[in-house]
Amino acid sequence: LDTACVKAFRVPAGTLVEVFNTTLHYTPCMVDDGGFQVMVALPAGTNGPRPEAAADMPAAGDSYCYWKADKWVLCHADSPKAAEGGYVGLIGKNLDIAVD
């Protein structure tokens, strides 16, 4: 995914945002040293340990970026997630909404 196709934005304090399961997103994202408070509601089991596929199950087409249960990660080469072994699937400018 070319980051030139990405729209990064801030959400004002006190605003509720629904992110659909078909939307690529990253949350939360701290933008200053003041920190942040956020509530994220996820289906039970999400972000839990990554389940192992059964030996006879064919590899999923997107298994290379499967990070945890119900969580896929595409990251930029300059990100901490890439250093942790995340799939580098973002190319172009590494967006930073604290300065952009």
Tab-separated table of N, CA, C and O in Angstrom:
chain	number	residue	atom	x	y	z
A	1	LEU	N	0.848	-1.170	0.000
A	1	LEU	CA	0.000	0.000	0.000
A	1	LEU	C	0.895	1.235	0.000
A	1	LEU	O	1.745	1.379	0.878
A	2	ASP	N	0.694	2.106	-0.958
A	2	ASP	CA	1.444	3.355	-1.045
A	2	ASP	C	0.821	4.357	-0.076
A	2	ASP	O	-0.380	4.623	-0.134
A	3	THR	N	1.626	4.918	0.815
A	3	THR	CA	1.098	5.853	1.812
A	3	THR	C	0.544	7.131	1.182
A	3	THR	O	-0.172	7.878	1.841
A	4	ALA	N	0.830	7.374	-0.087
A	4	ALA	CA	0.227	8.528	-0.766
A	4	ALA	C	-1.288	8.334	-0.896
A	4	ALA	O	-2.024	9.301	-1.092
A	5	CYS	N	-1.767	7.092	-0.741
A	5	CYS	CA	-3.203	6.791	-0.820
A	5	CYS	C	-3.865	6.818	0.554
A	5	CYS	O	-5.056	6.531	0.672
A	6	VAL	N	-3.112	7.154	1.590
A	6	VAL	CA	-3.612	7.114	2.963
A	6	VAL	C	-4.007	8.507	3.425
A	6	VAL	O	-3.320	9.487	3.141
A	7	LYS	N	-5.097	8.588	4.170
A	7	LYS	CA	-5.536	9.848	4.775
A	7	LYS	C	-5.399	9.695	6.285
A	7	LYS	O	-6.097	8.903	6.911
A	8	ALA	N	-4.446	10.402	6.877
A	8	ALA	CA	-4.268	10.394	8.328
A	8	ALA	C	-4.950	11.630	8.894
A	8	ALA	O	-4.900	12.708	8.295
A	9	PHE	N	-5.629	11.484	10.028
A	9	PHE	CA	-6.342	12.614	10.615
A	9	PHE	C	-6.451	12.448	12.119
A	9	PHE	O	-6.350	11.352	12.649
A	10	ARG	N	-6.644	13.580	12.787
A	10	ARG	CA	-6.863	13.591	14.236
A	10	ARG	C	-8.355	13.646	14.511
A	10	ARG	O	-9.108	14.249	13.765
A	11	VAL	N	-8.743	13.041	15.600
A	11	VAL	CA	-10.132	13.080	16.039
A	11	VAL	C	-10.171	13.943	17.295
A	11	VAL	O	-9.421	13.698	18.234
A	12	PRO	N	-11.036	14.956	17.321
A	12	PRO	CA	-11.092	15.832	18.496
A	12	PRO	C	-11.477	15.067	19.769
A	12	PRO	O	-12.223	14.086	19.715
A	13	ALA	N	-10.964	15.525	20.897
A	13	ALA	CA	-11.298	14.920	22.185
A	13	ALA	C	-12.807	14.873	22.361
A	13	ALA	O	-13.523	15.790	21.951
A	14	GLY	N	-13.289	13.793	22.927
A	14	GLY	CA	-14.713	13.654	23.196
A	14	GLY	C	-15.528	13.172	22.008
A	14	GLY	O	-16.748	13.086	22.089
A	15	THR	N	-14.881	12.844	20.913
A	15	THR	CA	-15.577	12.413	19.709
A	15	THR	C	-15.509	10.897	19.589
A	15	THR	O	-14.452	10.291	19.778
A	16	LEU	N	-16.642	10.284	19.269
A	16	LEU	CA	-16.708	8.848	19.061
A	16	LEU	C	-16.574	8.559	17.576
A	16	LEU	O	-17.189	9.226	16.749
A	17	VAL	N	-15.738	7.586	17.236
A	17	VAL	CA	-15.521	7.201	15.843
A	17	VAL	C	-15.739	5.702	15.715
A	17	VAL	O	-15.198	4.931	16.506
A	18	GLU	N	-16.542	5.304	14.739
A	18	GLU	CA	-16.699	3.893	14.441
A	18	GLU	C	-15.828	3.572	13.237
A	18	GLU	O	-15.905	4.237	12.207
A	19	VAL	N	-14.989	2.565	13.386
A	19	VAL	CA	-14.128	2.130	12.293
A	19	VAL	C	-14.645	0.767	11.843
A	19	VAL	O	-14.682	-0.175	12.619
A	20	PHE	N	-15.053	0.674	10.607
A	20	PHE	CA	-15.602	-0.562	10.081
A	20	PHE	C	-14.513	-1.618	9.911
A	20	PHE	O	-13.342	-1.294	9.703
A	21	ASN	N	-14.896	-2.873	9.966
A	21	ASN	CA	-13.920	-3.954	9.865
A	21	ASN	C	-13.285	-4.051	8.482
A	21	ASN	O	-12.327	-4.782	8.294
A	22	THR	N	-13.777	-3.310	7.528
A	22	THR	CA	-13.182	-3.294	6.188
A	22	THR	C	-12.226	-2.123	5.998
A	22	THR	O	-11.696	-1.926	4.910
A	23	THR	N	-11.999	-1.352	7.050
A	23	THR	CA	-11.149	-0.165	6.988
A	23	THR	C	-9.786	-0.463	7.585
A	23	THR	O	-9.688	-0.946	8.718
A	24	LEU	N	-8.728	-0.181	6.835
A	24	LEU	CA	-7.396	-0.277	7.410
A	24	LEU	C	-7.243	0.868	8.405
A	24	LEU	O	-7.520	2.020	8.078
A	25	HIS	N	-6.809	0.569	9.603
A	25	HIS	CA	-6.696	1.613	10.621
A	25	HIS	C	-5.627	1.225	11.633
A	25	HIS	O	-5.224	0.083	11.732
A	26	TYR	N	-5.193	2.234	12.343
A	26	TYR	CA	-4.279	2.016	13.456
A	26	TYR	C	-4.753	2.892	14.598
A	26	TYR	O	-4.973	4.085	14.435
A	27	THR	N	-4.922	2.295	15.734
A	27	THR	CA	-5.382	3.029	16.894
A	27	THR	C	-4.826	2.343	18.131
A	27	THR	O	-4.687	1.121	18.122
A	28	PRO	N	-4.527	3.036	19.183
A	28	PRO	CA	-4.465	4.494	19.297
A	28	PRO	C	-3.149	5.016	18.736
A	28	PRO	O	-2.230	4.250	18.471
A	29	CYS	N	-3.072	6.310	18.627
A	29	CYS	CA	-1.888	6.934	18.062
A	29	CYS	C	-1.621	8.224	18.845
A	29	CYS	O	-2.378	9.181	18.753
A	30	MET	N	-0.575	8.234	19.649
A	30	MET	CA	-0.264	9.415	20.459
A	30	MET	C	0.358	10.491	19.580
A	30	MET	O	1.226	10.207	18.762
A	31	VAL	N	-0.110	11.736	19.738
A	31	VAL	CA	0.382	12.822	18.893
A	31	VAL	C	1.188	13.864	19.651
A	31	VAL	O	1.789	14.739	19.040
A	32	ASP	N	1.204	13.804	20.992
A	32	ASP	CA	2.022	14.743	21.755
A	32	ASP	C	2.374	14.128	23.104
A	32	ASP	O	1.889	13.059	23.454
A	33	ASP	N	3.224	14.803	23.854
A	33	ASP	CA	3.702	14.263	25.126
A	33	ASP	C	2.622	14.237	26.206
A	33	ASP	O	2.838	13.665	27.265
A	34	GLY	N	1.460	14.845	25.959
A	34	GLY	CA	0.377	14.861	26.929
A	34	GLY	C	-0.328	13.525	27.061
A	34	GLY	O	-1.126	13.334	27.966
A	35	GLY	N	-0.014	12.586	26.172
A	35	GLY	CA	-0.635	11.275	26.229
A	35	GLY	C	-2.024	11.272	25.623
A	35	GLY	O	-2.415	12.215	24.938
A	36	PHE	N	-2.776	10.219	25.905
A	36	PHE	CA	-4.115	10.096	25.365
A	36	PHE	C	-4.905	9.116	26.204
A	36	PHE	O	-4.347	8.316	26.956
A	37	GLN	N	-6.201	9.220	26.103
A	37	GLN	CA	-7.096	8.253	26.715
A	37	GLN	C	-8.006	7.773	25.606
A	37	GLN	O	-8.519	8.568	24.830
A	38	VAL	N	-8.194	6.470	25.550
A	38	VAL	CA	-8.977	5.910	24.466
A	38	VAL	C	-9.680	4.651	24.951
A	38	VAL	O	-9.199	3.959	25.840
A	39	MET	N	-10.849	4.405	24.394
A	39	MET	CA	-11.544	3.149	24.623
A	39	MET	C	-11.704	2.492	23.265
A	39	MET	O	-12.151	3.128	22.317
A	40	VAL	N	-11.296	1.247	23.182
A	40	VAL	CA	-11.448	0.482	21.945
A	40	VAL	C	-12.237	-0.775	22.305
A	40	VAL	O	-11.841	-1.523	23.192
A	41	ALA	N	-13.364	-0.977	21.645
A	41	ALA	CA	-14.191	-2.165	21.875
A	41	ALA	C	-13.959	-3.143	20.728
A	41	ALA	O	-14.117	-2.778	19.565
A	42	LEU	N	-13.562	-4.352	21.069
A	42	LEU	CA	-13.257	-5.379	20.073
A	42	LEU	C	-14.017	-6.658	20.404
A	42	LEU	O	-14.335	-6.911	21.566
A	43	PRO	N	-14.290	-7.492	19.404
A	43	PRO	CA	-14.915	-8.785	19.692
A	43	PRO	C	-14.029	-9.612	20.627
A	43	PRO	O	-12.808	-9.509	20.591
A	44	ALA	N	-14.655	-10.440	21.440
A	44	ALA	CA	-13.920	-11.298	22.374
A	44	ALA	C	-12.872	-12.115	21.626
A	44	ALA	O	-13.135	-12.643	20.544
A	45	GLY	N	-11.667	-12.175	22.165
A	45	GLY	CA	-10.586	-12.953	21.578
A	45	GLY	C	-9.651	-12.155	20.685
A	45	GLY	O	-8.541	-12.578	20.414
A	46	THR	N	-10.101	-10.996	20.209
A	46	THR	CA	-9.257	-10.178	19.342
A	46	THR	C	-8.036	-9.707	20.113
A	46	THR	O	-8.132	-9.329	21.271
A	47	ASN	N	-6.885	-9.715	19.461
A	47	ASN	CA	-5.596	-9.343	20.033
A	47	ASN	C	-5.056	-10.393	20.994
A	47	ASN	O	-4.045	-10.172	21.639
A	48	GLY	N	-5.733	-11.527	21.075
A	48	GLY	CA	-5.238	-12.621	21.903
A	48	GLY	C	-4.110	-13.335	21.184
A	48	GLY	O	-3.674	-12.928	20.102
A	49	PRO	N	-3.623	-14.406	21.750
A	49	PRO	CA	-2.545	-15.148	21.106
A	49	PRO	C	-2.935	-15.570	19.690
A	49	PRO	O	-4.078	-15.916	19.429
A	50	ARG	N	-1.979	-15.529	18.810
A	50	ARG	CA	-2.219	-15.917	17.421
A	50	ARG	C	-2.468	-17.427	17.366
A	50	ARG	O	-1.612	-18.210	17.772
A	51	PRO	N	-3.631	-17.823	16.874
A	51	PRO	CA	-3.888	-19.263	16.786
A	51	PRO	C	-3.015	-19.911	15.715
A	51	PRO	O	-2.729	-19.299	14.690
A	52	GLU	N	-2.596	-21.104	15.966
A	52	GLU	CA	-1.808	-21.839	14.976
A	52	GLU	C	-2.764	-22.528	14.024
A	52	GLU	O	-3.792	-23.057	14.434
A	53	ALA	N	-2.431	-22.529	12.755
A	53	ALA	CA	-3.258	-23.188	11.754
A	53	ALA	C	-3.082	-24.697	11.868
A	53	ALA	O	-2.002	-25.183	12.193
A	54	ALA	N	-4.144	-25.418	11.587
A	54	ALA	CA	-4.058	-26.876	11.573
A	54	ALA	C	-3.098	-27.300	10.463
A	54	ALA	O	-2.986	-26.633	9.434
A	55	ALA	N	-2.408	-28.399	10.662
A	55	ALA	CA	-1.397	-28.852	9.705
A	55	ALA	C	-1.973	-29.068	8.305
A	55	ALA	O	-1.290	-28.859	7.311
A	56	ASP	N	-3.236	-29.477	8.226
A	56	ASP	CA	-3.836	-29.745	6.919
A	56	ASP	C	-4.565	-28.532	6.331
A	56	ASP	O	-5.183	-28.619	5.282
A	57	MET	N	-4.487	-27.393	7.014
A	57	MET	CA	-5.159	-26.180	6.526
A	57	MET	C	-4.236	-25.455	5.544
A	57	MET	O	-3.079	-25.206	5.857
A	58	PRO	N	-4.746	-25.116	4.358
A	58	PRO	CA	-3.896	-24.373	3.418
A	58	PRO	C	-3.566	-22.993	3.984
A	58	PRO	O	-4.366	-22.410	4.717
A	59	ALA	N	-2.403	-22.498	3.668
A	59	ALA	CA	-1.987	-21.174	4.145
A	59	ALA	C	-2.905	-20.111	3.561
A	59	ALA	O	-3.219	-20.139	2.374
A	60	ALA	N	-3.351	-19.197	4.384
A	60	ALA	CA	-4.196	-18.099	3.920
A	60	ALA	C	-3.363	-17.144	3.085
A	60	ALA	O	-2.159	-17.000	3.306
A	61	GLY	N	-3.995	-16.487	2.128
A	61	GLY	CA	-3.286	-15.569	1.252
A	61	GLY	C	-2.662	-14.394	1.970
A	61	GLY	O	-1.727	-13.785	1.481
A	62	ASP	N	-3.179	-14.052	3.142
A	62	ASP	CA	-2.641	-12.912	3.874
A	62	ASP	C	-1.969	-13.342	5.177
A	62	ASP	O	-1.772	-12.539	6.075
A	63	SER	N	-1.573	-14.607	5.284
A	63	SER	CA	-1.002	-15.106	6.535
A	63	SER	C	0.310	-14.416	6.885
A	63	SER	O	0.702	-14.364	8.035
A	64	TYR	N	1.007	-13.862	5.894
A	64	TYR	CA	2.277	-13.178	6.141
A	64	TYR	C	2.113	-11.944	7.040
A	64	TYR	O	3.055	-11.511	7.666
A	65	CYS	N	0.923	-11.386	7.118
A	65	CYS	CA	0.732	-10.198	7.959
A	65	CYS	C	-0.219	-10.467	9.135
A	65	CYS	O	-0.657	-9.538	9.806
A	66	TYR	N	-0.515	-11.741	9.396
A	66	TYR	CA	-1.380	-12.110	10.521
A	66	TYR	C	-0.571	-11.994	11.802
A	66	TYR	O	0.406	-12.695	12.004
A	67	TRP	N	-0.926	-11.069	12.670
A	67	TRP	CA	-0.119	-10.700	13.836
A	67	TRP	C	-0.596	-11.388	15.113
A	67	TRP	O	0.179	-11.971	15.851
A	68	LYS	N	-1.880	-11.239	15.414
A	68	LYS	CA	-2.505	-11.850	16.590
A	68	LYS	C	-3.904	-12.298	16.183
A	68	LYS	O	-4.308	-12.093	15.050
A	69	ALA	N	-4.644	-12.878	17.113
A	69	ALA	CA	-5.992	-13.334	16.790
A	69	ALA	C	-6.818	-12.174	16.237
A	69	ALA	O	-6.935	-11.128	16.876
A	70	ASP	N	-7.347	-12.353	15.036
A	70	ASP	CA	-8.190	-11.349	14.359
A	70	ASP	C	-7.481	-10.025	14.124
A	70	ASP	O	-8.114	-8.973	14.064
A	71	LYS	N	-6.164	-10.038	13.999
A	71	LYS	CA	-5.410	-8.803	13.809
A	71	LYS	C	-4.324	-9.007	12.758
A	71	LYS	O	-3.472	-9.880	12.908
A	72	TRP	N	-4.379	-8.187	11.711
A	72	TRP	CA	-3.386	-8.205	10.653
A	72	TRP	C	-2.632	-6.888	10.708
A	72	TRP	O	-3.224	-5.843	10.976
A	73	VAL	N	-1.335	-6.920	10.473
A	73	VAL	CA	-0.522	-5.712	10.569
A	73	VAL	C	0.265	-5.505	9.275
A	73	VAL	O	0.973	-6.403	8.826
A	74	LEU	N	0.094	-4.324	8.704
A	74	LEU	CA	0.950	-3.837	7.623
A	74	LEU	C	1.685	-2.657	8.226
A	74	LEU	O	1.064	-1.766	8.794
A	75	CYS	N	2.991	-2.634	8.131
A	75	CYS	CA	3.726	-1.539	8.748
A	75	CYS	C	4.735	-0.936	7.777
A	75	CYS	O	5.027	-1.501	6.738
A	76	HIS	N	5.234	0.223	8.146
A	76	HIS	CA	6.267	0.918	7.380
A	76	HIS	C	7.624	0.412	7.868
A	76	HIS	O	7.784	0.072	9.047
A	77	ALA	N	8.599	0.369	6.983
A	77	ALA	CA	9.940	-0.128	7.345
A	77	ALA	C	10.544	0.637	8.514
A	77	ALA	O	11.356	0.088	9.262
A	78	ASP	N	10.164	1.909	8.703
A	78	ASP	CA	10.718	2.732	9.780
A	78	ASP	C	9.976	2.579	11.103
A	78	ASP	O	10.291	3.267	12.065
A	79	SER	N	8.975	1.714	11.181
A	79	SER	CA	8.140	1.623	12.376
A	79	SER	C	8.680	0.630	13.399
A	79	SER	O	9.407	-0.309	13.051
A	80	PRO	N	8.304	0.807	14.671
A	80	PRO	CA	8.680	-0.176	15.689
A	80	PRO	C	8.120	-1.568	15.385
A	80	PRO	O	8.768	-2.571	15.669
A	81	LYS	N	6.920	-1.656	14.794
A	81	LYS	CA	6.336	-2.955	14.467
A	81	LYS	C	7.199	-3.710	13.462
A	81	LYS	O	7.314	-4.928	13.527
A	82	ALA	N	7.809	-3.003	12.510
A	82	ALA	CA	8.692	-3.659	11.540
A	82	ALA	C	9.897	-4.255	12.264
A	82	ALA	O	10.322	-5.371	11.962
A	83	ALA	N	10.426	-3.526	13.248
A	83	ALA	CA	11.558	-4.024	14.027
A	83	ALA	C	11.180	-5.268	14.835
A	83	ALA	O	12.030	-6.090	15.144
A	84	GLU	N	9.878	-5.404	15.141
A	84	GLU	CA	9.376	-6.575	15.880
A	84	GLU	C	9.032	-7.732	14.951
A	84	GLU	O	8.551	-8.770	15.402
A	85	GLY	N	9.221	-7.535	13.650
A	85	GLY	CA	8.943	-8.613	12.695
A	85	GLY	C	7.650	-8.439	11.932
A	85	GLY	O	7.236	-9.341	11.216
A	86	GLY	N	6.989	-7.284	12.081
A	86	GLY	CA	5.754	-7.032	11.341
A	86	GLY	C	5.992	-6.963	9.844
A	86	GLY	O	7.080	-6.602	9.390
A	87	TYR	N	4.973	-7.317	9.076
A	87	TYR	CA	5.074	-7.313	7.619
A	87	TYR	C	5.183	-5.876	7.102
A	87	TYR	O	4.312	-5.041	7.366
A	88	VAL	N	6.237	-5.573	6.377
A	88	VAL	CA	6.425	-4.241	5.796
A	88	VAL	C	5.598	-4.189	4.512
A	88	VAL	O	6.000	-4.721	3.482
A	89	GLY	N	4.422	-3.578	4.622
A	89	GLY	CA	3.497	-3.492	3.499
A	89	GLY	C	3.120	-2.073	3.154
A	89	GLY	O	2.262	-1.845	2.307
A	90	LEU	N	3.725	-1.090	3.827
A	90	LEU	CA	3.481	0.323	3.535
A	90	LEU	C	4.736	0.905	2.913
A	90	LEU	O	5.825	0.783	3.480
A	91	ILE	N	4.586	1.524	1.763
A	91	ILE	CA	5.726	2.147	1.093
A	91	ILE	C	5.442	3.627	0.916
A	91	ILE	O	4.295	4.059	0.940
A	92	GLY	N	6.476	4.410	0.760
A	92	GLY	CA	6.327	5.853	0.599
A	92	GLY	C	6.674	6.568	1.892
A	92	GLY	O	7.356	6.014	2.765
A	93	LYS	N	6.180	7.772	2.024
A	93	LYS	CA	6.460	8.595	3.209
A	93	LYS	C	5.838	7.939	4.452
A	93	LYS	O	4.692	7.504	4.419
A	94	ASN	N	6.625	7.877	5.537
A	94	ASN	CA	6.110	7.380	6.800
A	94	ASN	C	5.345	8.524	7.454
A	94	ASN	O	5.936	9.503	7.908
A	95	LEU	N	4.028	8.421	7.480
A	95	LEU	CA	3.185	9.511	7.978
A	95	LEU	C	3.344	9.703	9.469
A	95	LEU	O	3.454	8.734	10.229
A	96	ASP	N	3.336	10.949	9.901
A	96	ASP	CA	3.423	11.304	11.314
A	96	ASP	C	2.463	12.459	11.531
A	96	ASP	O	2.735	13.589	11.158
A	97	ILE	N	1.303	12.166	12.153
A	97	ILE	CA	0.303	13.232	12.293
A	97	ILE	C	0.678	14.244	13.365
A	97	ILE	O	0.070	15.286	13.470
A	98	ALA	N	1.719	13.948	14.141
A	98	ALA	CA	2.182	14.938	15.120
A	98	ALA	C	2.841	16.118	14.415
A	98	ALA	O	2.866	17.224	14.937
A	99	VAL	N	3.378	15.899	13.208
A	99	VAL	CA	4.064	16.973	12.501
A	99	VAL	C	3.445	17.291	11.144
A	99	VAL	O	3.695	18.333	10.576
A	100	ASP	N	2.656	16.364	10.585
A	100	ASP	CA	2.058	16.569	9.262
A	100	ASP	C	0.850	17.503	9.321
A	100	ASP	O	0.156	17.558	10.256
